[in-house]
PDB file of C-alpha atoms and ligand atoms in Angstrom:
ATOM      1  CA  MET A   1       1.334 188.813 376.704  1.00  0.00           C
ATOM      2  CA  ALA A   2       4.167 190.735 378.395  1.00  0.00           C
ATOM      3  CA  ARG A   3       4.479 190.026 382.097  1.00  0.00           C
ATOM      4  CA  ILE A   4       3.878 192.953 384.394  1.00  0.00           C
ATOM      5  CA  ALA A   5       5.839 193.597 387.571  1.00  0.00           C
ATOM      6  CA  TYR A   6       5.237 196.032 390.399  1.00  0.00           C
ATOM      7  CA  VAL A   7       8.331 197.907 391.567  1.00  0.00           C
ATOM      8  CA  ASN A   8       8.161 200.647 394.184  1.00  0.00           C
ATOM      9  CA  GLY A   9       4.838 202.171 393.211  1.00  0.00           C
ATOM     10  CA  ARG A  10       4.813 201.435 389.483  1.00  0.00           C
ATOM     11  CA  TYR A  11       3.478 198.650 387.297  1.00  0.00           C
ATOM     12  CA  ARG A  12       5.818 197.996 384.385  1.00  0.00           C
ATOM     13  CA  PRO A  13       6.659 195.323 381.828  1.00  0.00           C
ATOM     14  CA  LEU A  14       8.865 192.837 383.660  1.00  0.00           C
ATOM     15  CA  GLN A  15      11.658 193.220 381.118  1.00  0.00           C
ATOM     16  CA  GLY A  16      12.113 196.898 381.905  1.00  0.00           C
ATOM     17  CA  ALA A  17      11.465 196.588 385.649  1.00  0.00           C
ATOM     18  CA  THR A  18      14.708 197.288 387.493  1.00  0.00           C
ATOM     19  CA  VAL A  19      15.887 198.144 390.974  1.00  0.00           C
ATOM     20  CA  ALA A  20      18.723 200.496 391.852  1.00  0.00           C
ATOM     21  CA  ALA A  21      22.332 199.280 391.761  1.00  0.00           C
ATOM     22  CA  GLU A  22      22.671 200.191 395.441  1.00  0.00           C
ATOM     23  CA  ASP A  23      19.541 198.369 396.541  1.00  0.00           C
ATOM     24  CA  ARG A  24      20.600 196.570 399.719  1.00  0.00           C
ATOM     25  CA  GLY A  25      18.924 193.402 398.503  1.00  0.00           C
ATOM     26  CA  TYR A  26      21.317 193.362 395.567  1.00  0.00           C
ATOM     27  CA  GLN A  27      24.420 194.207 397.615  1.00  0.00           C
ATOM     28  CA  PHE A  28      23.818 192.460 400.943  1.00  0.00           C
ATOM     29  CA  ALA A  29      20.858 190.091 400.384  1.00  0.00           C
ATOM     30  CA  ASP A  30      19.282 192.409 402.957  1.00  0.00           C
ATOM     31  CA  GLY A  31      15.673 191.481 402.366  1.00  0.00           C
ATOM     32  CA  VAL A  32      12.893 188.927 402.610  1.00  0.00           C
ATOM     33  CA  TYR A  33      10.425 187.324 400.232  1.00  0.00           C
ATOM     34  CA  GLU A  34       7.247 185.309 399.947  1.00  0.00           C
ATOM     35  CA  VAL A  35       5.950 182.878 397.333  1.00  0.00           C
ATOM     36  CA  ILE A  36       2.188 182.526 397.181  1.00  0.00           C
ATOM     37  CA  LYS A  37       0.154 180.051 395.172  1.00  0.00           C
ATOM     38  CA  VAL A  38      -2.850 181.370 393.262  1.00  0.00           C
ATOM     39  CA  LEU A  39      -5.531 178.958 392.099  1.00  0.00           C
ATOM     40  CA  GLY A  40      -8.573 180.223 390.237  1.00  0.00           C
ATOM     41  CA  GLU A  41      -7.626 183.794 391.215  1.00  0.00           C
ATOM     42  CA  ARG A  42      -7.613 182.832 394.914  1.00  0.00           C
ATOM     43  CA  ALA A  43      -4.367 183.475 396.772  1.00  0.00           C
ATOM     44  CA  CYS A  44      -4.072 180.268 398.823  1.00  0.00           C
ATOM     45  CA  ASP A  45      -3.400 180.668 402.554  1.00  0.00           C
ATOM     46  CA  LEU A  46      -2.716 184.370 402.037  1.00  0.00           C
ATOM     47  CA  GLU A  47      -3.075 185.273 405.719  1.00  0.00           C
ATOM     48  CA  ARG A  48      -0.462 182.701 406.740  1.00  0.00           C
ATOM     49  CA  HIS A  49       1.952 184.037 404.100  1.00  0.00           C
ATOM     50  CA  LEU A  50       1.440 187.642 405.195  1.00  0.00           C
ATOM     51  CA  ASP A  51       1.837 186.654 408.856  1.00  0.00           C
ATOM     52  CA  ARG A  52       5.160 185.006 408.046  1.00  0.00           C
ATOM     53  CA  LEU A  53       6.221 188.020 405.989  1.00  0.00           C
ATOM     54  CA  ALA A  54       5.517 190.269 408.971  1.00  0.00           C
ATOM     55  CA  ARG A  55       7.609 187.958 411.197  1.00  0.00           C
ATOM     56  CA  SER A  56      10.516 187.924 408.706  1.00  0.00           C
ATOM     57  CA  LEU A  57      10.470 191.728 408.404  1.00  0.00           C
ATOM     58  CA  ALA A  58      10.315 192.193 412.170  1.00  0.00           C
ATOM     59  CA  ALA A  59      13.200 189.758 412.711  1.00  0.00           C
ATOM     60  CA  LEU A  60      15.407 191.862 410.405  1.00  0.00           C
ATOM     61  CA  ASP A  61      14.066 195.189 411.616  1.00  0.00           C
ATOM     62  CA  ILE A  62      12.830 196.173 408.151  1.00  0.00           C
ATOM     63  CA  ALA A  63       9.749 198.400 408.175  1.00  0.00           C
ATOM     64  CA  PRO A  64       6.765 197.107 406.162  1.00  0.00           C
ATOM     65  CA  PRO A  65       6.672 199.233 402.972  1.00  0.00           C
ATOM     66  CA  MET A  66       2.898 199.703 403.329  1.00  0.00           C
ATOM     67  CA  PRO A  67      -0.016 198.485 405.470  1.00  0.00           C
ATOM     68  CA  ARG A  68      -1.147 194.905 404.980  1.00  0.00           C
ATOM     69  CA  ARG A  69      -4.404 195.728 403.153  1.00  0.00           C
ATOM     70  CA  ALA A  70      -2.527 198.008 400.734  1.00  0.00           C
ATOM     71  CA  LEU A  71      -0.013 195.239 400.096  1.00  0.00           C
ATOM     72  CA  GLU A  72      -2.881 192.848 399.342  1.00  0.00           C
ATOM     73  CA  SER A  73      -4.240 195.372 396.818  1.00  0.00           C
ATOM     74  CA  VAL A  74      -0.850 195.547 395.110  1.00  0.00           C
ATOM     75  CA  LEU A  75      -0.653 191.741 394.967  1.00  0.00           C
ATOM     76  CA  PHE A  76      -4.119 191.415 393.419  1.00  0.00           C
ATOM     77  CA  GLU A  77      -3.567 194.295 391.014  1.00  0.00           C
ATOM     78  CA  THR A  78      -0.296 192.738 389.798  1.00  0.00           C
ATOM     79  CA  LEU A  79      -2.130 189.445 389.398  1.00  0.00           C
ATOM     80  CA  ARG A  80      -4.982 191.102 387.495  1.00  0.00           C
ATOM     81  CA  ARG A  81      -2.599 192.830 385.116  1.00  0.00           C
ATOM     82  CA  ASN A  82      -0.952 189.493 384.302  1.00  0.00           C
ATOM     83  CA  ARG A  83      -4.301 187.855 383.505  1.00  0.00           C
ATOM     84  CA  LEU A  84      -3.530 184.486 385.048  1.00  0.00           C
ATOM     85  CA  ALA A  85      -6.092 182.515 387.037  1.00  0.00           C
ATOM     86  CA  ASP A  86      -3.457 180.079 388.328  1.00  0.00           C
ATOM     87  CA  ALA A  87      -0.141 181.660 389.196  1.00  0.00           C
ATOM     88  CA  ILE A  88       2.801 181.977 391.504  1.00  0.00           C
ATOM     89  CA  LEU A  89       3.042 185.389 393.142  1.00  0.00           C
ATOM     90  CA  TYR A  90       6.527 186.418 394.217  1.00  0.00           C
ATOM     91  CA  LEU A  91       7.072 189.387 396.458  1.00  0.00           C
ATOM     92  CA  GLN A  92      10.337 190.735 397.754  1.00  0.00           C
ATOM     93  CA  ILE A  93      10.991 193.472 400.256  1.00  0.00           C
ATOM     94  CA  THR A  94      14.485 194.828 400.858  1.00  0.00           C
ATOM     95  CA  ARG A  95      15.810 197.442 403.235  1.00  0.00           C
ATOM     96  CA  GLY A  96      15.915 199.824 400.255  1.00  0.00           C
ATOM     97  CA  THR A  97      18.553 201.849 398.459  1.00  0.00           C
ATOM     98  CA  ALA A  98      21.433 203.612 400.189  1.00  0.00           C
ATOM     99  CA  PRO A  99      25.163 204.212 399.661  1.00  0.00           C
ATOM    100  CA  ARG A 100      26.874 200.907 400.367  1.00  0.00           C
ATOM    101  CA  ASN A 101      27.535 200.572 404.099  1.00  0.00           C
ATOM    102  CA  HIS A 102      26.915 197.621 406.383  1.00  0.00           C
ATOM    103  CA  LEU A 103      25.013 199.824 408.852  1.00  0.00           C
ATOM    104  CA  PHE A 104      21.271 200.186 408.386  1.00  0.00           C
ATOM    105  CA  PRO A 105      20.616 203.471 406.532  1.00  0.00           C
ATOM    106  CA  LYS A 106      18.814 206.088 408.618  1.00  0.00           C
ATOM    107  CA  GLY A 107      15.315 206.889 407.400  1.00  0.00           C
ATOM    108  CA  GLY A 108      15.666 204.587 404.372  1.00  0.00           C
ATOM    109  CA  ARG A 109      12.547 203.444 402.542  1.00  0.00           C
ATOM    110  CA  PRO A 110      12.156 199.702 401.918  1.00  0.00           C
ATOM    111  CA  SER A 111      11.824 198.482 398.324  1.00  0.00           C
ATOM    112  CA  LEU A 112       8.863 196.326 397.290  1.00  0.00           C
ATOM    113  CA  MET A 113       8.837 194.244 394.153  1.00  0.00           C
ATOM    114  CA  VAL A 114       6.074 191.872 393.020  1.00  0.00           C
ATOM    115  CA  THR A 115       6.134 189.502 390.050  1.00  0.00           C
ATOM    116  CA  VAL A 116       3.706 186.901 388.788  1.00  0.00           C
ATOM    117  CA  ARG A 117       4.473 183.822 386.759  1.00  0.00           C
ATOM    118  CA  ARG A 118       2.681 180.882 385.257  1.00  0.00           C
ATOM    119  CA  PRO A 119       2.958 178.012 387.745  1.00  0.00           C
ATOM    120  CA  VAL A 120       4.645 174.702 387.071  1.00  0.00           C
ATOM    121  CA  PHE A 121       3.030 172.404 389.600  1.00  0.00           C
ATOM    122  CA  PRO A 122       4.056 168.740 389.984  1.00  0.00           C
ATOM    123  CA  GLY A 123       2.695 166.488 387.276  1.00  0.00           C
ATOM    124  CA  GLU A 124       0.653 163.299 387.520  1.00  0.00           C
ATOM    125  CA  ARG A 125       3.789 161.167 387.360  1.00  0.00           C
ATOM    126  CA  GLU A 126       5.515 162.844 390.305  1.00  0.00           C
ATOM    127  CA  ARG A 127       2.357 162.608 392.384  1.00  0.00           C
ATOM    128  CA  GLU A 128       1.756 158.967 391.476  1.00  0.00           C
ATOM    129  CA  GLU A 129       5.333 157.697 391.642  1.00  0.00           C
ATOM    130  CA  GLY A 130       6.961 160.136 394.021  1.00  0.00           C
ATOM    131  CA  VAL A 131      10.266 161.925 393.616  1.00  0.00           C
ATOM    132  CA  GLY A 132      13.885 161.304 394.521  1.00  0.00           C
ATOM    133  CA  VAL A 133      16.027 163.429 396.804  1.00  0.00           C
ATOM    134  CA  ILE A 134      19.745 163.552 397.419  1.00  0.00           C
ATOM    135  CA  THR A 135      21.329 164.692 400.674  1.00  0.00           C
ATOM    136  CA  ARG A 136      23.783 167.517 401.207  1.00  0.00           C
ATOM    137  CA  PRO A 137      25.350 169.118 404.299  1.00  0.00           C
ATOM    138  CA  ASP A 138      23.269 171.967 405.689  1.00  0.00           C
ATOM    139  CA  LEU A 139      25.653 174.904 405.217  1.00  0.00           C
ATOM    140  CA  ARG A 140      23.155 177.673 406.009  1.00  0.00           C
ATOM    141  CA  TRP A 141      23.199 180.381 408.665  1.00  0.00           C
ATOM    142  CA  GLY A 142      21.624 180.301 412.137  1.00  0.00           C
ATOM    143  CA  ARG A 143      18.276 181.964 411.275  1.00  0.00           C
ATOM    144  CA  CYS A 144      16.701 179.726 408.661  1.00  0.00           C
ATOM    145  CA  ASP A 145      13.289 180.627 410.163  1.00  0.00           C
ATOM    146  CA  ILE A 146      13.541 184.018 408.425  1.00  0.00           C
ATOM    147  CA  LYS A 147      12.476 183.876 404.776  1.00  0.00           C
ATOM    148  CA  SER A 148      15.554 185.796 403.714  1.00  0.00           C
ATOM    149  CA  ILE A 149      16.586 186.300 400.079  1.00  0.00           C
ATOM    150  CA  SER A 150      20.072 185.102 401.040  1.00  0.00           C
ATOM    151  CA  LEU A 151      19.759 181.657 399.459  1.00  0.00           C
ATOM    152  CA  LEU A 152      23.191 180.704 398.133  1.00  0.00           C
ATOM    153  CA  PRO A 153      23.565 177.422 400.082  1.00  0.00           C
ATOM    154  CA  ASN A 154      20.018 176.504 399.036  1.00  0.00           C
ATOM    155  CA  VAL A 155      20.819 177.297 395.411  1.00  0.00           C
ATOM    156  CA  MET A 156      24.000 175.180 395.529  1.00  0.00           C
ATOM    157  CA  ALA A 157      22.166 172.232 397.090  1.00  0.00           C
ATOM    158  CA  ARG A 158      19.266 172.445 394.656  1.00  0.00           C
ATOM    159  CA  GLN A 159      21.640 172.578 391.709  1.00  0.00           C
ATOM    160  CA  SER A 160      23.399 169.405 392.918  1.00  0.00           C
ATOM    161  CA  ALA A 161      20.011 167.717 393.138  1.00  0.00           C
ATOM    162  CA  ALA A 162      19.159 168.679 389.566  1.00  0.00           C
ATOM    163  CA  VAL A 163      22.540 167.441 388.331  1.00  0.00           C
ATOM    164  CA  ALA A 164      21.824 164.134 390.102  1.00  0.00           C
ATOM    165  CA  GLY A 165      18.421 163.954 388.389  1.00  0.00           C
ATOM    166  CA  CYS A 166      16.546 164.537 391.662  1.00  0.00           C
ATOM    167  CA  ARG A 167      13.737 166.878 392.628  1.00  0.00           C
ATOM    168  CA  GLU A 168      15.251 168.155 395.852  1.00  0.00           C
ATOM    169  CA  ALA A 169      18.242 168.074 398.191  1.00  0.00           C
ATOM    170  CA  TRP A 170      17.593 167.264 401.841  1.00  0.00           C
ATOM    171  CA  LEU A 171      19.935 169.151 404.144  1.00  0.00           C
ATOM    172  CA  ILE A 172      21.741 167.299 406.912  1.00  0.00           C
ATOM    173  CA  ASP A 173      22.971 169.145 409.991  1.00  0.00           C
ATOM    174  CA  ARG A 174      26.128 168.402 411.962  1.00  0.00           C
ATOM    175  CA  GLU A 175      24.270 165.938 414.174  1.00  0.00           C
ATOM    176  CA  GLY A 176      23.181 163.898 411.157  1.00  0.00           C
ATOM    177  CA  MET A 177      19.600 165.158 411.311  1.00  0.00           C
ATOM    178  CA  VAL A 178      17.524 166.107 408.285  1.00  0.00           C
ATOM    179  CA  THR A 179      16.529 169.741 408.726  1.00  0.00           C
ATOM    180  CA  GLU A 180      14.544 170.365 405.534  1.00  0.00           C
ATOM    181  CA  GLY A 181      14.947 170.564 401.773  1.00  0.00           C
ATOM    182  CA  SER A 182      16.654 173.389 399.878  1.00  0.00           C
ATOM    183  CA  ALA A 183      13.198 174.844 399.165  1.00  0.00           C
ATOM    184  CA  SER A 184      10.755 172.568 400.969  1.00  0.00           C
ATOM    185  CA  ASN A 185      10.022 170.925 404.308  1.00  0.00           C
ATOM    186  CA  ALA A 186      10.815 167.241 404.887  1.00  0.00           C
ATOM    187  CA  TYR A 187       8.780 164.465 406.507  1.00  0.00           C
ATOM    188  CA  ILE A 188       8.962 160.750 407.228  1.00  0.00           C
ATOM    189  CA  VAL A 189       6.296 158.320 408.369  1.00  0.00           C
ATOM    190  CA  ASP A 190       7.492 155.714 410.862  1.00  0.00           C
ATOM    191  CA  ALA A 191       6.457 152.068 411.178  1.00  0.00           C
ATOM    192  CA  SER A 192       3.537 153.066 413.432  1.00  0.00           C
ATOM    193  CA  GLY A 193       2.172 155.504 410.825  1.00  0.00           C
ATOM    194  CA  ARG A 194       3.287 158.621 412.706  1.00  0.00           C
ATOM    195  CA  LEU A 195       4.200 161.693 410.691  1.00  0.00           C
ATOM    196  CA  ILE A 196       7.564 163.087 411.799  1.00  0.00           C
ATOM    197  CA  THR A 197       9.007 166.448 410.813  1.00  0.00           C
ATOM    198  CA  HIS A 198      11.630 168.841 412.189  1.00  0.00           C
ATOM    199  CA  PRO A 199      10.238 171.169 414.882  1.00  0.00           C
ATOM    200  CA  LEU A 200       9.877 174.898 414.271  1.00  0.00           C
ATOM    201  CA  ASN A 201      13.099 176.605 415.322  1.00  0.00           C
ATOM    202  CA  GLU A 202      15.940 178.612 413.762  1.00  0.00           C
ATOM    203  CA  ARG A 203      17.106 175.619 411.737  1.00  0.00           C
ATOM    204  CA  ILE A 204      14.162 175.477 409.351  1.00  0.00           C
ATOM    205  CA  LEU A 205      11.741 177.730 407.552  1.00  0.00           C
ATOM    206  CA  GLY A 206       8.253 177.259 408.933  1.00  0.00           C
ATOM    207  CA  GLY A 207       6.540 176.405 405.652  1.00  0.00           C
ATOM    208  CA  VAL A 208       3.001 177.598 405.132  1.00  0.00           C
ATOM    209  CA  THR A 209       2.300 174.262 403.447  1.00  0.00           C
ATOM    210  CA  ARG A 210       3.857 172.483 406.443  1.00  0.00           C
ATOM    211  CA  SER A 211       1.547 174.314 408.851  1.00  0.00           C
ATOM    212  CA  VAL A 212      -1.499 173.335 406.781  1.00  0.00           C
ATOM    213  CA  ILE A 213      -0.383 169.701 406.373  1.00  0.00           C
ATOM    214  CA  LEU A 214       0.204 169.277 410.113  1.00  0.00           C
ATOM    215  CA  GLU A 215      -3.241 170.700 410.892  1.00  0.00           C
ATOM    216  CA  LEU A 216      -4.897 168.439 408.334  1.00  0.00           C
ATOM    217  CA  ALA A 217      -3.012 165.405 409.664  1.00  0.00           C
ATOM    218  CA  ARG A 218      -3.987 166.048 413.284  1.00  0.00           C
ATOM    219  CA  ARG A 219      -7.616 166.674 412.342  1.00  0.00           C
ATOM    220  CA  ASP A 220      -7.615 163.357 410.469  1.00  0.00           C
ATOM    221  CA  GLY A 221      -6.266 161.444 413.464  1.00  0.00           C
ATOM    222  CA  ILE A 222      -2.741 161.001 412.103  1.00  0.00           C
ATOM    223  CA  GLU A 223      -0.266 161.355 414.949  1.00  0.00           C
ATOM    224  CA  VAL A 224       2.229 164.144 414.308  1.00  0.00           C
ATOM    225  CA  ILE A 225       5.604 164.310 415.999  1.00  0.00           C
ATOM    226  CA  GLU A 226       7.638 167.475 415.566  1.00  0.00           C
ATOM    227  CA  ARG A 227      11.202 166.369 416.238  1.00  0.00           C
ATOM    228  CA  PRO A 228      14.395 166.093 414.215  1.00  0.00           C
ATOM    229  CA  PHE A 229      14.811 162.763 412.410  1.00  0.00           C
ATOM    230  CA  SER A 230      18.116 161.326 411.290  1.00  0.00           C
ATOM    231  CA  LEU A 231      19.139 160.302 407.805  1.00  0.00           C
ATOM    232  CA  ASP A 232      19.375 156.723 409.102  1.00  0.00           C
ATOM    233  CA  GLU A 233      15.746 156.906 410.225  1.00  0.00           C
ATOM    234  CA  ALA A 234      14.770 158.308 406.844  1.00  0.00           C
ATOM    235  CA  HIS A 235      16.426 155.375 405.100  1.00  0.00           C
ATOM    236  CA  VAL A 236      14.288 152.874 407.018  1.00  0.00           C
ATOM    237  CA  ALA A 237      11.104 154.982 407.097  1.00  0.00           C
ATOM    238  CA  ARG A 238       7.854 153.557 405.825  1.00  0.00           C
ATOM    239  CA  GLU A 239       7.125 156.712 403.835  1.00  0.00           C
ATOM    240  CA  ALA A 240       8.692 160.092 403.179  1.00  0.00           C
ATOM    241  CA  ALA A 241       7.487 163.369 401.712  1.00  0.00           C
ATOM    242  CA  LEU A 242       8.298 166.988 400.998  1.00  0.00           C
ATOM    243  CA  SER A 243       6.076 170.055 400.887  1.00  0.00           C
ATOM    244  CA  SER A 244       6.186 173.600 399.601  1.00  0.00           C
ATOM    245  CA  THR A 245       3.898 176.174 398.064  1.00  0.00           C
ATOM    246  CA  SER A 246       4.851 175.201 394.529  1.00  0.00           C
ATOM    247  CA  SER A 247       5.472 171.466 395.085  1.00  0.00           C
ATOM    248  CA  TRP A 248       2.341 171.014 397.234  1.00  0.00           C
ATOM    249  CA  LEU A 249       2.859 167.691 399.118  1.00  0.00           C
ATOM    250  CA  LEU A 250       4.871 165.094 397.218  1.00  0.00           C
ATOM    251  CA  PRO A 251       5.877 161.553 398.158  1.00  0.00           C
ATOM    252  CA  VAL A 252       9.631 161.040 398.403  1.00  0.00           C
ATOM    253  CA  THR A 253      10.289 157.523 397.166  1.00  0.00           C
ATOM    254  CA  ALA A 254      14.098 157.503 396.958  1.00  0.00           C
ATOM    255  CA  ILE A 255      16.799 159.044 399.127  1.00  0.00           C
ATOM    256  CA  ASP A 256      20.326 159.085 397.700  1.00  0.00           C
ATOM    257  CA  GLY A 257      19.222 156.478 395.183  1.00  0.00           C
ATOM    258  CA  ARG A 258      17.881 154.062 397.831  1.00  0.00           C
ATOM    259  CA  PRO A 259      14.152 153.339 397.696  1.00  0.00           C
ATOM    260  CA  VAL A 260      12.025 154.398 400.640  1.00  0.00           C
ATOM    261  CA  SER A 261      10.224 151.227 401.737  1.00  0.00           C
ATOM    262  CA  ASN A 262       9.035 149.530 398.502  1.00  0.00           C
ATOM    263  CA  GLY A 263       9.792 152.631 396.438  1.00  0.00           C
ATOM    264  CA  MET A 264       6.129 153.587 396.040  1.00  0.00           C
ATOM    265  CA  PRO A 265       4.071 156.306 397.782  1.00  0.00           C
ATOM    266  CA  GLY A 266       2.428 155.032 400.961  1.00  0.00           C
ATOM    267  CA  HIS A 267      -1.094 155.549 402.244  1.00  0.00           C
ATOM    268  CA  VAL A 268      -0.409 158.242 404.898  1.00  0.00           C
ATOM    269  CA  VAL A 269       1.195 160.584 402.373  1.00  0.00           C
ATOM    270  CA  ARG A 270      -1.468 159.778 399.773  1.00  0.00           C
ATOM    271  CA  ARG A 271      -4.184 160.573 402.290  1.00  0.00           C
ATOM    272  CA  LEU A 272      -2.521 163.890 403.153  1.00  0.00           C
ATOM    273  CA  MET A 273      -2.157 164.760 399.472  1.00  0.00           C
ATOM    274  CA  ALA A 274      -5.909 164.225 399.056  1.00  0.00           C
ATOM    275  CA  LEU A 275      -6.690 166.319 402.147  1.00  0.00           C
ATOM    276  CA  TYR A 276      -4.407 169.101 400.934  1.00  0.00           C
ATOM    277  CA  GLY A 277      -6.197 169.063 397.569  1.00  0.00           C
ATOM    278  CA  GLU A 278      -9.501 169.442 399.433  1.00  0.00           C
ATOM    279  CA  HIS A 279      -8.042 172.279 401.502  1.00  0.00           C
ATOM    280  CA  LEU A 280      -7.146 174.084 398.273  1.00  0.00           C
ATOM    281  CA  GLU A 281     -10.577 173.245 396.863  1.00  0.00           C
ATOM    282  CA  VAL A 282      -9.122 171.627 393.772  1.00  0.00           C
ATOM    283  CA  VAL A 283     -10.713 168.172 394.191  1.00  0.00           C
TER     284      VAL A 283
HETATM  285  N1  PLP B   1      11.892 175.480 403.497  1.00  0.00           N
HETATM  286  C1  PLP B   1      12.584 176.283 402.667  1.00  0.00           C
HETATM  287  C2  PLP B   1      14.045 176.450 402.881  1.00  0.00           C
HETATM  288  C3  PLP B   1      11.929 176.938 401.615  1.00  0.00           C
HETATM  289  O1  PLP B   1      12.622 177.753 400.798  1.00  0.00           O
HETATM  290  C4  PLP B   1      10.542 176.731 401.434  1.00  0.00           C
HETATM  291  C5  PLP B   1       9.822 177.390 400.351  1.00  0.00           C
HETATM  292  O2  PLP B   1      10.362 178.028 399.496  1.00  0.00           O
HETATM  293  C6  PLP B   1       9.871 175.879 402.313  1.00  0.00           C
HETATM  294  C7  PLP B   1      10.577 175.278 403.347  1.00  0.00           C
HETATM  295  C8  PLP B   1       8.393 175.631 402.164  1.00  0.00           C
HETATM  296  O3  PLP B   1       7.670 176.762 402.537  1.00  0.00           O
HETATM  297  P1  PLP B   1       6.206 177.027 401.979  1.00  0.00           P
HETATM  298  O4  PLP B   1       5.410 175.799 402.261  1.00  0.00           O
HETATM  299  O5  PLP B   1       5.737 178.207 402.733  1.00  0.00           O
HETATM  300  O6  PLP B   1       6.346 177.276 400.503  1.00  0.00           O
END
């Protein structure tokens, strides 16, 4: 079945769905996006995603293209037209189309594009054995909290990870701290069983999955510490993990080819994976 996309008021076959050559997203990466997991036709944690979208738009001074409820209708209609019960919804909003000029266009209308695809969630093996990450310098800009479509450093880092046969690249800042992955948040568990992850600030994207995981951990009595951790700490951690909408929560069992602890997923991360499954109502 042909995939259907929504672009600026129209539902069309994805193949013929295009945006204008002078769309500011295309020319300046002047836009934001969201990725939402759909399970059994339910858009998981939709409110949190739409809250973050509103924050990203406000931070860049881009007007929402429509009210929130109307946007939800567009999302569900695009989903319905693609006839997938489990899916990944992608939505992108840019500052719109205008003659190329760095200045914001006056009275411009933002562009909205929505696509849906069949999800590729982690398999049994990755969940049971964990995944490997490599490390790369964090070359990104100073507002990583905005879910901007400007992702070139992330793309470069992720590509290096794939070439190295790894799932993800963890990004290391100038102080030697792990900020996050190229497309996921990063965690370690210390010798006392505490879950440690970078605090919310301009250096990381506040993942929706991260916010859920931290809530589930605290509710379960797992101590959570939001502070930067160094690569050295990660190498001697008892456990490590990454999270994102499409990766869910996954154990990280090797960093730069060195096993984390005994190279197998540990019980804190396993417990959180089970709780996250319950949160999504899939177990
Ligand atoms: N950090 C970055 C840089 C990301 O690109 C993503 C997701 O794409 C995440 C973290 C995880 O965010 P979420 O859990 O909302 O998918």
